[in-house]
mmCIF file of C-alpha atoms in Angstrom:
data_model
loop_
_atom_site.group_PDB
_atom_site.id
_atom_site.type_symbol
_atom_site.label_atom_id
_atom_site.label_comp_id
_atom_site.label_asym_id
_atom_site.label_seq_id
_atom_site.Cartn_x
_atom_site.Cartn_y
_atom_site.Cartn_z
ATOM 1 C CA MET A 24 129.464 151.482 76.853
ATOM 2 C CA LYS A 25 127.974 148.097 76.027
ATOM 3 C CA TYR A 26 129.591 148.389 72.596
ATOM 4 C CA ILE A 27 132.995 148.086 74.264
ATOM 5 C CA SER A 28 132.073 144.838 76.003
ATOM 6 C CA THR A 29 130.683 143.421 72.751
ATOM 7 C CA LEU A 30 133.851 144.341 70.870
ATOM 8 C CA ALA A 31 136.030 142.883 73.596
ATOM 9 C CA LEU A 32 134.147 139.581 73.501
ATOM 10 C CA ALA A 33 134.465 139.469 69.739
ATOM 11 C CA LEU A 34 138.190 140.109 69.737
ATOM 12 C CA MET A 35 138.742 137.422 72.376
ATOM 13 C CA ALA A 36 136.759 134.973 70.263
ATOM 14 C CA ILE A 37 138.783 135.804 67.149
ATOM 15 C CA HIS A 38 142.065 135.467 69.031
ATOM 16 C CA ALA A 39 141.044 132.131 70.542
ATOM 17 C CA SER A 40 139.787 130.815 67.214
ATOM 18 C CA ALA A 41 143.032 131.717 65.495
ATOM 19 C CA HIS A 42 145.059 129.747 68.043
ATOM 20 C CA ALA A 43 142.748 126.774 68.543
ATOM 21 C CA GLU A 44 144.188 123.378 67.656
ATOM 22 C CA ASP A 45 142.396 120.197 66.710
ATOM 23 C CA ALA A 46 144.101 116.925 67.582
ATOM 24 C CA GLY A 47 141.549 114.114 67.536
ATOM 25 C CA THR A 48 139.139 113.573 70.420
ATOM 26 C CA HIS A 49 139.242 116.674 72.582
ATOM 27 C CA ALA A 50 137.568 120.038 73.139
ATOM 28 C CA THR A 51 138.865 122.922 71.011
ATOM 29 C CA ALA A 52 139.541 126.306 72.621
ATOM 30 C CA TRP A 53 137.047 128.371 70.582
ATOM 31 C CA PRO A 54 134.386 127.937 69.543
ATOM 32 C CA PRO A 55 133.832 125.145 72.074
ATOM 33 C CA LYS A 56 133.583 121.790 70.315
ATOM 34 C CA ILE A 57 134.047 118.172 71.352
ATOM 35 C CA THR A 58 134.737 115.492 68.753
ATOM 36 C CA PHE A 59 134.072 111.892 69.782
ATOM 37 C CA ALA A 60 135.834 108.789 68.512
ATOM 38 C CA ASN A 61 132.981 107.844 66.137
ATOM 39 C CA GLY A 62 133.041 111.285 64.497
ATOM 40 C CA THR A 63 130.093 112.764 66.377
ATOM 41 C CA GLU A 64 130.570 116.436 67.228
ATOM 42 C CA LEU A 65 129.079 118.493 70.052
ATOM 43 C CA SER A 66 129.528 122.225 69.582
ATOM 44 C CA LEU A 67 128.424 125.564 70.998
ATOM 45 C CA GLY A 68 127.239 128.371 68.727
ATOM 46 C CA GLY A 69 126.066 131.909 69.189
ATOM 47 C CA ASN A 70 125.109 135.202 67.593
ATOM 48 C CA LEU A 71 125.407 138.374 69.682
ATOM 49 C CA GLN A 72 124.255 141.676 68.162
ATOM 50 C CA TYR A 73 124.278 145.090 69.792
ATOM 51 C CA ASP A 74 122.526 147.934 67.919
ATOM 52 C CA ALA A 75 122.193 151.691 68.033
ATOM 53 C CA ASN A 76 119.431 153.609 66.201
ATOM 54 C CA HIS A 77 119.486 157.386 65.705
ATOM 55 C CA PHE A 78 116.414 159.076 64.175
ATOM 56 C CA SER A 79 116.074 162.424 62.412
ATOM 57 C CA GLY A 80 112.545 163.686 61.841
ATOM 58 C CA THR A 81 109.282 162.416 63.281
ATOM 59 C CA GLY A 82 106.430 160.039 62.554
ATOM 60 C CA TYR A 83 102.828 161.003 61.841
ATOM 61 C CA ASN A 84 101.542 164.147 63.617
ATOM 62 C CA GLY A 85 105.035 164.785 64.974
ATOM 63 C CA ALA A 86 105.174 161.508 66.917
ATOM 64 C CA ALA A 87 108.651 161.043 68.335
ATOM 65 C CA LEU A 88 111.043 158.367 67.104
ATOM 66 C CA GLU A 89 113.395 158.058 70.045
ATOM 67 C CA ASP A 90 117.075 157.209 69.729
ATOM 68 C CA ASP A 91 118.080 153.982 71.434
ATOM 69 C CA ASP A 92 120.855 151.442 71.812
ATOM 70 C CA ALA A 93 120.320 147.911 73.090
ATOM 71 C CA TRP A 94 120.983 144.261 72.511
ATOM 72 C CA ARG A 95 119.204 143.107 69.348
ATOM 73 C CA ARG A 96 119.925 139.399 69.705
ATOM 74 C CA GLN A 97 121.645 137.143 72.226
ATOM 75 C CA GLU A 98 121.327 133.755 70.546
ATOM 76 C CA ILE A 99 123.123 130.793 72.103
ATOM 77 C CA GLY A 100 122.743 127.214 70.945
ATOM 78 C CA VAL A 101 124.191 123.716 70.879
ATOM 79 C CA THR A 102 124.557 121.314 67.976
ATOM 80 C CA LEU A 103 125.070 117.562 68.039
ATOM 81 C CA LYS A 104 125.893 116.069 64.657
ATOM 82 C CA ARG A 105 127.406 113.164 62.830
ATOM 83 C CA LYS A 106 128.397 114.120 59.303
ATOM 84 C CA GLY A 107 126.340 112.368 56.670
ATOM 85 C CA VAL A 108 123.913 110.937 59.223
ATOM 86 C CA TYR A 109 122.115 113.543 61.347
ATOM 87 C CA ASP A 110 122.338 116.822 63.196
ATOM 88 C CA PHE A 111 120.315 118.185 66.101
ATOM 89 C CA GLY A 112 120.371 121.842 67.057
ATOM 90 C CA ALA A 113 118.686 123.940 69.735
ATOM 91 C CA THR A 114 119.055 127.733 69.955
ATOM 92 C CA PHE A 115 117.531 130.173 72.445
ATOM 93 C CA ASP A 116 117.488 133.952 72.092
ATOM 94 C CA PHE A 117 118.052 135.331 75.590
ATOM 95 C CA GLU A 118 117.168 138.844 74.421
ATOM 96 C CA ALA A 119 113.746 137.969 72.972
ATOM 97 C CA LYS A 120 113.310 135.107 75.469
ATOM 98 C CA THR A 121 112.179 132.761 72.704
ATOM 99 C CA TRP A 122 113.336 129.512 71.137
ATOM 100 C CA ASN A 123 114.712 129.763 67.618
ATOM 101 C CA ASP A 124 115.428 126.551 65.692
ATOM 102 C CA VAL A 125 115.030 123.372 67.742
ATOM 103 C CA ALA A 126 115.087 120.526 65.254
ATOM 104 C CA LEU A 127 116.502 117.128 64.279
ATOM 105 C CA ARG A 128 117.620 116.691 60.663
ATOM 106 C CA VAL A 129 118.342 113.260 59.187
ATOM 107 C CA GLU A 130 120.113 112.361 55.933
ATOM 108 C CA THR A 131 117.950 109.928 53.951
ATOM 109 C CA LYS A 132 121.076 108.330 52.458
ATOM 110 C CA ALA A 133 121.985 107.094 55.934
ATOM 111 C CA LEU A 134 118.468 105.675 56.339
ATOM 112 C CA PHE A 135 117.743 104.189 52.913
ATOM 113 C CA GLY A 136 121.114 103.861 51.208
ATOM 114 C CA HIS A 137 120.368 106.506 48.563
ATOM 115 C CA ASP A 138 119.989 110.276 48.698
ATOM 116 C CA ALA A 139 116.337 111.324 48.749
ATOM 117 C CA GLY A 140 116.987 114.597 50.519
ATOM 118 C CA LYS A 141 117.049 115.678 54.149
ATOM 119 C CA LEU A 142 114.200 115.285 56.613
ATOM 120 C CA ARG A 143 113.805 117.617 59.558
ATOM 121 C CA VAL A 144 111.356 117.629 62.461
ATOM 122 C CA GLY A 145 110.951 120.235 65.180
ATOM 123 C CA GLN A 146 110.671 124.032 65.224
ATOM 124 C CA MET A 147 112.221 125.764 62.228
ATOM 125 C CA LYS A 148 111.753 128.479 59.621
ATOM 126 C CA LEU A 149 109.174 127.854 56.924
ATOM 127 C CA PRO A 150 110.327 127.373 53.314
ATOM 128 C CA LEU A 151 108.853 130.677 52.171
ATOM 129 C CA GLY A 152 110.913 133.453 50.632
ATOM 130 C CA PHE A 153 114.612 134.249 50.613
ATOM 131 C CA GLU A 154 115.433 136.952 53.151
ATOM 132 C CA GLY A 155 113.235 135.397 55.831
ATOM 133 C CA ASN A 156 115.224 132.176 55.560
ATOM 134 C CA THR A 157 118.617 133.882 55.743
ATOM 135 C CA ALA A 158 120.367 133.268 59.066
ATOM 136 C CA THR A 159 120.348 136.342 61.302
ATOM 137 C CA ARG A 160 124.147 136.202 61.530
ATOM 138 C CA SER A 161 124.328 136.542 57.726
ATOM 139 C CA ALA A 162 121.883 139.444 57.265
ATOM 140 C CA ALA A 163 123.165 141.852 54.617
ATOM 141 C CA PHE A 164 121.477 144.844 56.281
ATOM 142 C CA VAL A 165 120.897 145.707 59.925
ATOM 143 C CA GLU A 166 117.173 144.979 59.580
ATOM 144 C CA ALA A 167 114.986 142.953 57.256
ATOM 145 C CA SER A 168 113.146 144.717 54.445
ATOM 146 C CA LEU A 169 109.580 145.991 54.820
ATOM 147 C CA PRO A 170 107.832 143.050 53.070
ATOM 148 C CA THR A 171 109.851 140.429 54.962
ATOM 149 C CA GLN A 172 108.934 142.045 58.281
ATOM 150 C CA ALA A 173 105.252 142.172 57.394
ATOM 151 C CA PHE A 174 104.603 138.951 55.508
ATOM 152 C CA TYR A 175 107.173 136.333 56.489
ATOM 153 C CA GLN A 176 105.478 133.780 58.719
ATOM 154 C CA GLY A 177 108.320 132.953 61.098
ATOM 155 C CA ARG A 178 109.051 129.679 62.835
ATOM 156 C CA ARG A 179 106.604 126.848 63.423
ATOM 157 C CA THR A 180 106.809 123.235 64.573
ATOM 158 C CA GLY A 181 106.438 120.566 61.928
ATOM 159 C CA ILE A 182 108.142 118.382 59.331
ATOM 160 C CA ASP A 183 110.354 119.648 56.514
ATOM 161 C CA TRP A 184 111.924 117.988 53.449
ATOM 162 C CA ALA A 185 114.783 119.511 51.450
ATOM 163 C CA PHE A 186 116.116 118.033 48.192
ATOM 164 C CA GLU A 187 118.983 119.601 46.245
ATOM 165 C CA ARG A 188 120.593 118.825 42.911
ATOM 166 C CA GLU A 189 123.077 120.744 40.805
ATOM 167 C CA ALA A 190 120.446 122.750 38.918
ATOM 168 C CA TYR A 191 117.549 122.974 41.370
ATOM 169 C CA ILE A 192 116.371 122.964 44.981
ATOM 170 C CA VAL A 193 113.021 121.748 46.326
ATOM 171 C CA ASN A 194 111.917 122.397 49.900
ATOM 172 C CA ALA A 195 108.487 121.553 51.337
ATOM 173 C CA GLY A 196 107.017 121.293 54.802
ATOM 174 C CA TYR A 197 103.883 120.823 56.841
ATOM 175 C CA PHE A 198 103.629 122.679 60.138
ATOM 176 C CA PHE A 199 101.051 122.067 62.824
ATOM 177 C CA GLU A 200 99.778 123.168 66.231
ATOM 178 C CA SER A 201 101.900 126.089 67.496
ATOM 179 C CA ASP A 202 105.447 127.273 67.999
ATOM 180 C CA LEU A 203 107.445 126.363 71.104
ATOM 181 C CA GLN A 204 106.166 129.497 72.869
ATOM 182 C CA GLY A 205 102.607 128.172 72.538
ATOM 183 C CA ASN A 206 101.608 130.883 70.051
ATOM 184 C CA ASN A 207 100.370 130.838 66.440
ATOM 185 C CA LYS A 208 98.126 127.805 66.659
ATOM 186 C CA GLY A 209 97.075 126.299 63.358
ATOM 187 C CA ASP A 210 98.375 124.413 60.327
ATOM 188 C CA THR A 211 100.542 125.605 57.446
ATOM 189 C CA ALA A 212 101.663 123.886 54.255
ATOM 190 C CA ALA A 213 104.595 125.578 52.502
ATOM 191 C CA ALA A 214 106.903 124.926 49.561
ATOM 192 C CA ARG A 215 109.862 126.637 47.902
ATOM 193 C CA VAL A 216 111.427 125.713 44.530
ATOM 194 C CA ALA A 217 114.506 127.318 42.989
ATOM 195 C CA TRP A 218 116.335 126.906 39.690
ATOM 196 C CA THR A 219 120.109 127.188 40.160
ATOM 197 C CA PRO A 220 121.854 126.911 36.768
ATOM 198 C CA LEU A 221 124.962 128.555 38.278
ATOM 199 C CA LYS A 222 126.086 127.403 41.693
ATOM 200 C CA GLN A 223 129.831 127.778 42.021
ATOM 201 C CA ALA A 224 131.780 129.917 44.468
ATOM 202 C CA GLY A 225 131.540 133.493 43.240
ATOM 203 C CA ASN A 226 129.263 132.574 40.325
ATOM 204 C CA VAL A 227 125.626 132.039 41.350
ATOM 205 C CA LEU A 228 122.229 132.421 39.719
ATOM 206 C CA HIS A 229 119.205 131.516 41.850
ATOM 207 C CA LEU A 230 115.600 132.015 40.668
ATOM 208 C CA GLY A 231 112.837 130.807 42.940
ATOM 209 C CA VAL A 232 109.132 130.734 43.770
ATOM 210 C CA SER A 233 107.423 129.893 47.052
ATOM 211 C CA ALA A 234 103.925 129.570 48.460
ATOM 212 C CA ALA A 235 102.266 128.805 51.782
ATOM 213 C CA GLN A 236 98.733 128.402 53.075
ATOM 214 C CA GLU A 237 98.082 128.969 56.767
ATOM 215 C CA ARG A 238 94.866 127.936 58.511
ATOM 216 C CA PRO A 239 94.915 129.427 62.022
ATOM 217 C CA ASP A 240 92.924 127.811 64.832
ATOM 218 C CA SER A 241 90.574 129.339 67.374
ATOM 219 C CA GLU A 242 91.599 129.223 71.043
ATOM 220 C CA VAL A 243 89.704 129.110 74.328
ATOM 221 C CA ASN A 244 91.054 131.568 76.905
ATOM 222 C CA GLY A 245 91.202 131.146 80.675
ATOM 223 C CA LEU A 246 87.627 132.414 81.034
ATOM 224 C CA GLY A 247 86.295 129.739 78.706
ATOM 225 C CA VAL A 248 85.689 132.271 75.919
ATOM 226 C CA THR A 249 86.504 131.300 72.322
ATOM 227 C CA VAL A 250 89.041 133.635 70.707
ATOM 228 C CA TYR A 251 88.723 133.488 66.928
ATOM 229 C CA PRO A 252 91.794 133.786 64.682
ATOM 230 C CA SER A 253 92.971 137.244 63.691
ATOM 231 C CA ALA A 254 95.794 138.732 61.636
ATOM 232 C CA ARG A 255 97.634 142.033 61.559
ATOM 233 C CA TRP A 256 100.053 143.212 58.858
ATOM 234 C CA ARG A 257 102.564 145.912 59.741
ATOM 235 C CA ALA A 258 106.263 146.811 59.629
ATOM 236 C CA LYS A 259 108.734 149.018 61.459
ATOM 237 C CA PRO A 260 110.724 151.546 59.373
ATOM 238 C CA GLU A 261 113.574 149.001 58.998
ATOM 239 C CA ALA A 262 114.767 149.921 62.493
ATOM 240 C CA ALA A 263 114.032 147.457 65.292
ATOM 241 C CA LEU A 264 114.667 149.644 68.336
ATOM 242 C CA THR A 265 111.506 151.701 67.894
ATOM 243 C CA ALA A 266 107.933 150.671 68.613
ATOM 244 C CA VAL A 267 106.626 152.995 65.884
ATOM 245 C CA ARG A 268 105.107 151.415 62.782
ATOM 246 C CA LEU A 269 104.255 153.749 59.942
ATOM 247 C CA VAL A 270 102.230 151.132 58.031
ATOM 248 C CA ASP A 271 99.651 148.958 59.790
ATOM 249 C CA SER A 272 96.537 147.169 58.535
ATOM 250 C CA GLY A 273 95.035 146.989 62.009
ATOM 251 C CA THR A 274 93.595 143.745 63.368
ATOM 252 C CA LEU A 275 91.582 141.631 60.947
ATOM 253 C CA THR A 276 89.126 139.360 62.767
ATOM 254 C CA ARG A 277 87.586 135.961 61.981
ATOM 255 C CA VAL A 278 90.415 134.830 59.723
ATOM 256 C CA ASP A 279 89.795 131.571 57.848
ATOM 257 C CA ARG A 280 93.086 131.222 55.957
ATOM 258 C CA ILE A 281 96.139 133.177 54.838
ATOM 259 C CA ASP A 282 97.786 132.576 51.456
ATOM 260 C CA ARG A 283 101.341 133.787 50.924
ATOM 261 C CA ASN A 284 103.326 133.829 47.649
ATOM 262 C CA GLY A 285 106.836 134.871 46.789
ATOM 263 C CA LEU A 286 109.258 135.375 43.890
ATOM 264 C CA GLU A 287 113.000 135.590 44.553
ATOM 265 C CA ALA A 288 116.237 136.098 42.645
ATOM 266 C CA LEU A 289 119.940 136.151 43.466
ATOM 267 C CA TRP A 290 122.944 136.801 41.223
ATOM 268 C CA ILE A 291 126.541 136.690 42.412
ATOM 269 C CA HIS A 292 129.455 137.413 40.093
ATOM 270 C CA GLY A 293 132.737 137.738 41.888
ATOM 271 C CA ALA A 294 132.621 140.768 44.159
ATOM 272 C CA TRP A 295 129.227 141.911 42.821
ATOM 273 C CA SER A 296 125.765 140.660 43.671
ATOM 274 C CA LEU A 297 122.090 141.519 43.223
ATOM 275 C CA GLN A 298 119.203 140.157 45.281
ATOM 276 C CA GLY A 299 115.488 140.823 45.053
ATOM 277 C CA GLU A 300 112.178 139.469 46.262
ATOM 278 C CA TYR A 301 108.422 140.012 45.878
ATOM 279 C CA LEU A 302 106.021 138.889 48.634
ATOM 280 C CA ARG A 303 102.235 138.921 48.706
ATOM 281 C CA GLN A 304 99.560 137.784 51.147
ATOM 282 C CA LYS A 305 95.799 137.322 50.935
ATOM 283 C CA THR A 306 93.739 137.041 54.123
ATOM 284 C CA THR A 307 90.387 135.288 53.676
ATOM 285 C CA ARG A 308 87.802 135.779 56.432
ATOM 286 C CA GLU A 309 84.626 134.099 57.626
ATOM 287 C CA LEU A 310 81.019 135.346 57.980
ATOM 288 C CA GLY A 311 81.139 137.138 54.649
ATOM 289 C CA LEU A 312 83.783 139.610 55.845
ATOM 290 C CA PRO A 313 85.869 141.025 52.980
ATOM 291 C CA SER A 314 89.252 139.512 52.194
ATOM 292 C CA TYR A 315 92.398 141.622 52.367
ATOM 293 C CA SER A 316 95.458 141.501 50.096
ATOM 294 C CA ALA A 317 98.755 143.332 50.366
ATOM 295 C CA ASP A 318 102.208 143.100 48.816
ATOM 296 C CA GLY A 319 105.744 144.424 48.870
ATOM 297 C CA ALA A 320 109.174 143.995 47.319
ATOM 298 C CA TYR A 321 112.838 144.866 47.692
ATOM 299 C CA VAL A 322 115.977 144.821 45.575
ATOM 300 C CA PHE A 323 119.552 145.457 46.644
ATOM 301 C CA GLY A 324 123.036 145.481 45.223
ATOM 302 C CA SER A 325 126.300 144.617 46.942
ATOM 303 C CA TRP A 326 129.963 145.229 46.113
ATOM 304 C CA MET A 327 132.765 143.552 48.054
ATOM 305 C CA VAL A 328 135.391 146.291 47.805
ATOM 306 C CA THR A 329 138.162 143.946 48.965
ATOM 307 C CA GLY A 330 137.371 141.333 46.303
ATOM 308 C CA GLU A 331 135.628 138.551 48.225
ATOM 309 C CA SER A 332 132.293 137.000 47.163
ATOM 310 C CA ARG A 333 129.110 136.538 49.139
ATOM 311 C CA ALA A 334 128.823 132.907 50.215
ATOM 312 C CA TYR A 335 125.982 130.720 48.887
ATOM 313 C CA SER A 336 124.918 127.245 50.027
ATOM 314 C CA ALA A 337 121.714 125.161 50.134
ATOM 315 C CA GLY A 338 119.590 127.916 48.639
ATOM 316 C CA ASN A 339 120.716 130.803 50.795
ATOM 317 C CA VAL A 340 123.537 133.238 51.467
ATOM 318 C CA GLY A 341 126.172 133.480 54.170
ATOM 319 C CA ASN A 342 128.854 135.902 55.287
ATOM 320 C CA PRO A 343 131.932 136.205 53.044
ATOM 321 C CA LYS A 344 135.269 134.996 54.397
ATOM 322 C CA PRO A 345 137.766 137.859 54.685
ATOM 323 C CA LYS A 346 141.010 137.329 52.780
ATOM 324 C CA GLY A 347 143.187 140.076 54.202
ATOM 325 C CA LYS A 348 144.463 140.664 57.714
ATOM 326 C CA TYR A 349 142.335 143.833 57.955
ATOM 327 C CA GLY A 350 139.141 142.009 57.031
ATOM 328 C CA ALA A 351 136.696 142.591 54.196
ATOM 329 C CA LEU A 352 134.636 145.642 53.250
ATOM 330 C CA GLU A 353 131.190 145.547 51.606
ATOM 331 C CA LEU A 354 129.106 148.460 50.265
ATOM 332 C CA LEU A 355 125.346 148.022 49.730
ATOM 333 C CA ALA A 356 122.250 149.846 48.524
ATOM 334 C CA ARG A 357 118.627 148.707 48.907
ATOM 335 C CA TYR A 358 115.197 149.875 47.847
ATOM 336 C CA SER A 359 112.149 148.347 49.561
ATOM 337 C CA ARG A 360 108.445 149.091 49.423
ATOM 338 C CA ILE A 361 105.192 147.885 50.940
ATOM 339 C CA ASP A 362 101.554 148.680 50.142
ATOM 340 C CA LEU A 363 98.938 147.978 52.825
ATOM 341 C CA ASP A 364 96.227 150.120 51.189
ATOM 342 C CA SER A 365 93.766 147.528 49.923
ATOM 343 C CA ASP A 366 90.159 146.359 50.065
ATOM 344 C CA GLY A 367 88.930 149.450 51.891
ATOM 345 C CA ILE A 368 91.690 149.365 54.542
ATOM 346 C CA ALA A 369 94.082 152.333 54.697
ATOM 347 C CA GLY A 370 97.085 150.482 56.072
ATOM 348 C CA GLY A 371 99.517 152.866 54.426
ATOM 349 C CA ARG A 372 102.374 152.773 51.943
ATOM 350 C CA GLU A 373 106.078 153.059 52.571
ATOM 351 C CA ASP A 374 109.177 153.333 50.374
ATOM 352 C CA ASN A 375 112.639 153.090 51.912
ATOM 353 C CA TRP A 376 116.117 153.674 50.498
ATOM 354 C CA THR A 377 119.072 152.272 52.420
ATOM 355 C CA LEU A 378 122.819 152.746 52.026
ATOM 356 C CA GLY A 379 125.018 150.348 53.957
ATOM 357 C CA ALA A 380 128.612 149.461 54.728
ATOM 358 C CA THR A 381 129.780 146.267 56.426
ATOM 359 C CA TRP A 382 133.256 145.583 57.755
ATOM 360 C CA TYR A 383 133.950 141.883 58.261
ATOM 361 C CA LEU A 384 136.773 142.267 60.727
ATOM 362 C CA ALA A 385 137.308 138.497 60.817
ATOM 363 C CA GLN A 386 135.294 135.345 60.299
ATOM 364 C CA ASN A 387 133.608 135.742 63.707
ATOM 365 C CA PHE A 388 132.984 139.476 63.864
ATOM 366 C CA LYS A 389 131.395 142.155 61.710
ATOM 367 C CA PHE A 390 130.402 145.781 62.076
ATOM 368 C CA GLN A 391 127.492 147.298 60.111
ATOM 369 C CA ALA A 392 126.391 150.869 59.417
ATOM 370 C CA ASN A 393 123.124 151.687 57.596
ATOM 371 C CA TYR A 394 121.429 154.918 56.617
ATOM 372 C CA VAL A 395 117.686 154.568 55.870
ATOM 373 C CA LYS A 396 115.627 157.242 54.111
ATOM 374 C CA VAL A 397 111.935 156.626 54.866
ATOM 375 C CA ASP A 398 108.941 157.928 52.898
ATOM 376 C CA ALA A 399 105.579 156.804 54.310
ATOM 377 C CA GLU A 400 101.958 157.839 54.050
ATOM 378 C CA ARG A 401 98.800 156.558 55.669
ATOM 379 C CA GLY A 402 95.486 158.188 54.927
ATOM 380 C CA ALA A 403 95.934 161.962 55.153
ATOM 381 C CA PHE A 404 99.245 161.683 57.044
ATOM 382 C CA SER A 405 102.815 161.459 55.783
ATOM 383 C CA ALA A 406 106.207 161.047 57.407
ATOM 384 C CA SER A 407 109.797 161.068 56.120
ATOM 385 C CA PRO A 408 112.189 160.298 58.989
ATOM 386 C CA ASP A 409 115.825 159.280 58.501
ATOM 387 C CA VAL A 410 117.498 156.488 60.450
ATOM 388 C CA PHE A 411 121.189 155.922 61.121
ATOM 389 C CA GLU A 412 121.941 152.452 62.454
ATOM 390 C CA LEU A 413 125.039 150.751 63.827
ATOM 391 C CA ARG A 414 125.568 147.122 64.760
ATOM 392 C CA ALA A 415 128.429 145.206 66.365
ATOM 393 C CA GLN A 416 128.114 141.448 65.916
ATOM 394 C CA MET A 417 130.010 138.421 67.169
ATOM 395 C CA HIS A 418 128.991 135.027 65.815
ATOM 396 C CA PHE A 419 130.521 131.588 66.125
#
């Protein structure tokens, strides 16, 4: 089984990390890192996830949801950084065969002598929403919620500015042309602001708003024909190893612009936490075609049974650090919904309930189990399949 190989790799990584030594300018055993005399570091990072999805029930009209197990992500990257000055990172997902973040970030204090935030240029995530900006290695559930899947814009190339103080965070960016795969041509301006009156380890309150406006560009295909911008809003039933989507707006043609808005909240108090988010989009079209709006939301609670706290830094969450030799255990519950029935389009509605358990075996390895209860309807059809999901993950 591929699970066995994934587990073996993870255990080797944990063992090597526990015995690695750092003595000045040399390469550590694991994860691989070289520290130069001037303090510059060159390191290797990765996130390997292997999933299994088991379905009970069917989709619309008895359509099969087939069980599957496969690699979900095989992300490998390198980082070159000098603390307080800059960092450059490049990550490629060998499973999806796409570039993730490829960007240079510079500390303005090193440039101007005072802290005016951090500037970043390259391909990166847009400052829109909470869950979409959470690192894949730190995902609380096996899959992103319905609204994040449907409405989050993903990565683009551009310029980003992040400014953080004790009680607030401001993040804004302008993104242009396309991503590094040559897709998603157009411009986007995005901003995210959060109030953080509590921001200590194990005691966090984060309340934020975000907005983005995307103006997609037309393209000329190989036959010299102009292809006008289009958009399609849909989501899988919070299980990535199926091609079935129970909610789908269909393709909207002649798109002029897309406006996205979000509200987000996070509360962490010791071993307990709550997180929620509301996302909305409005697609405006040309030639007098009707606009289309849709929205969705999720909320989830988390309890670290073994007493740790979810990590929080720079406006987002990370994996907790296990305290005991047997790791850390987290129990979770989530409700998410999406409504794609709008403006004469029967895209469907879906409500999902998820129960989850995560075992953080060590700092570099975690194991997740989720049970998802799906309730969807689209037009005259309805479907209520169940999903049981497992994930083995090694990250470094």
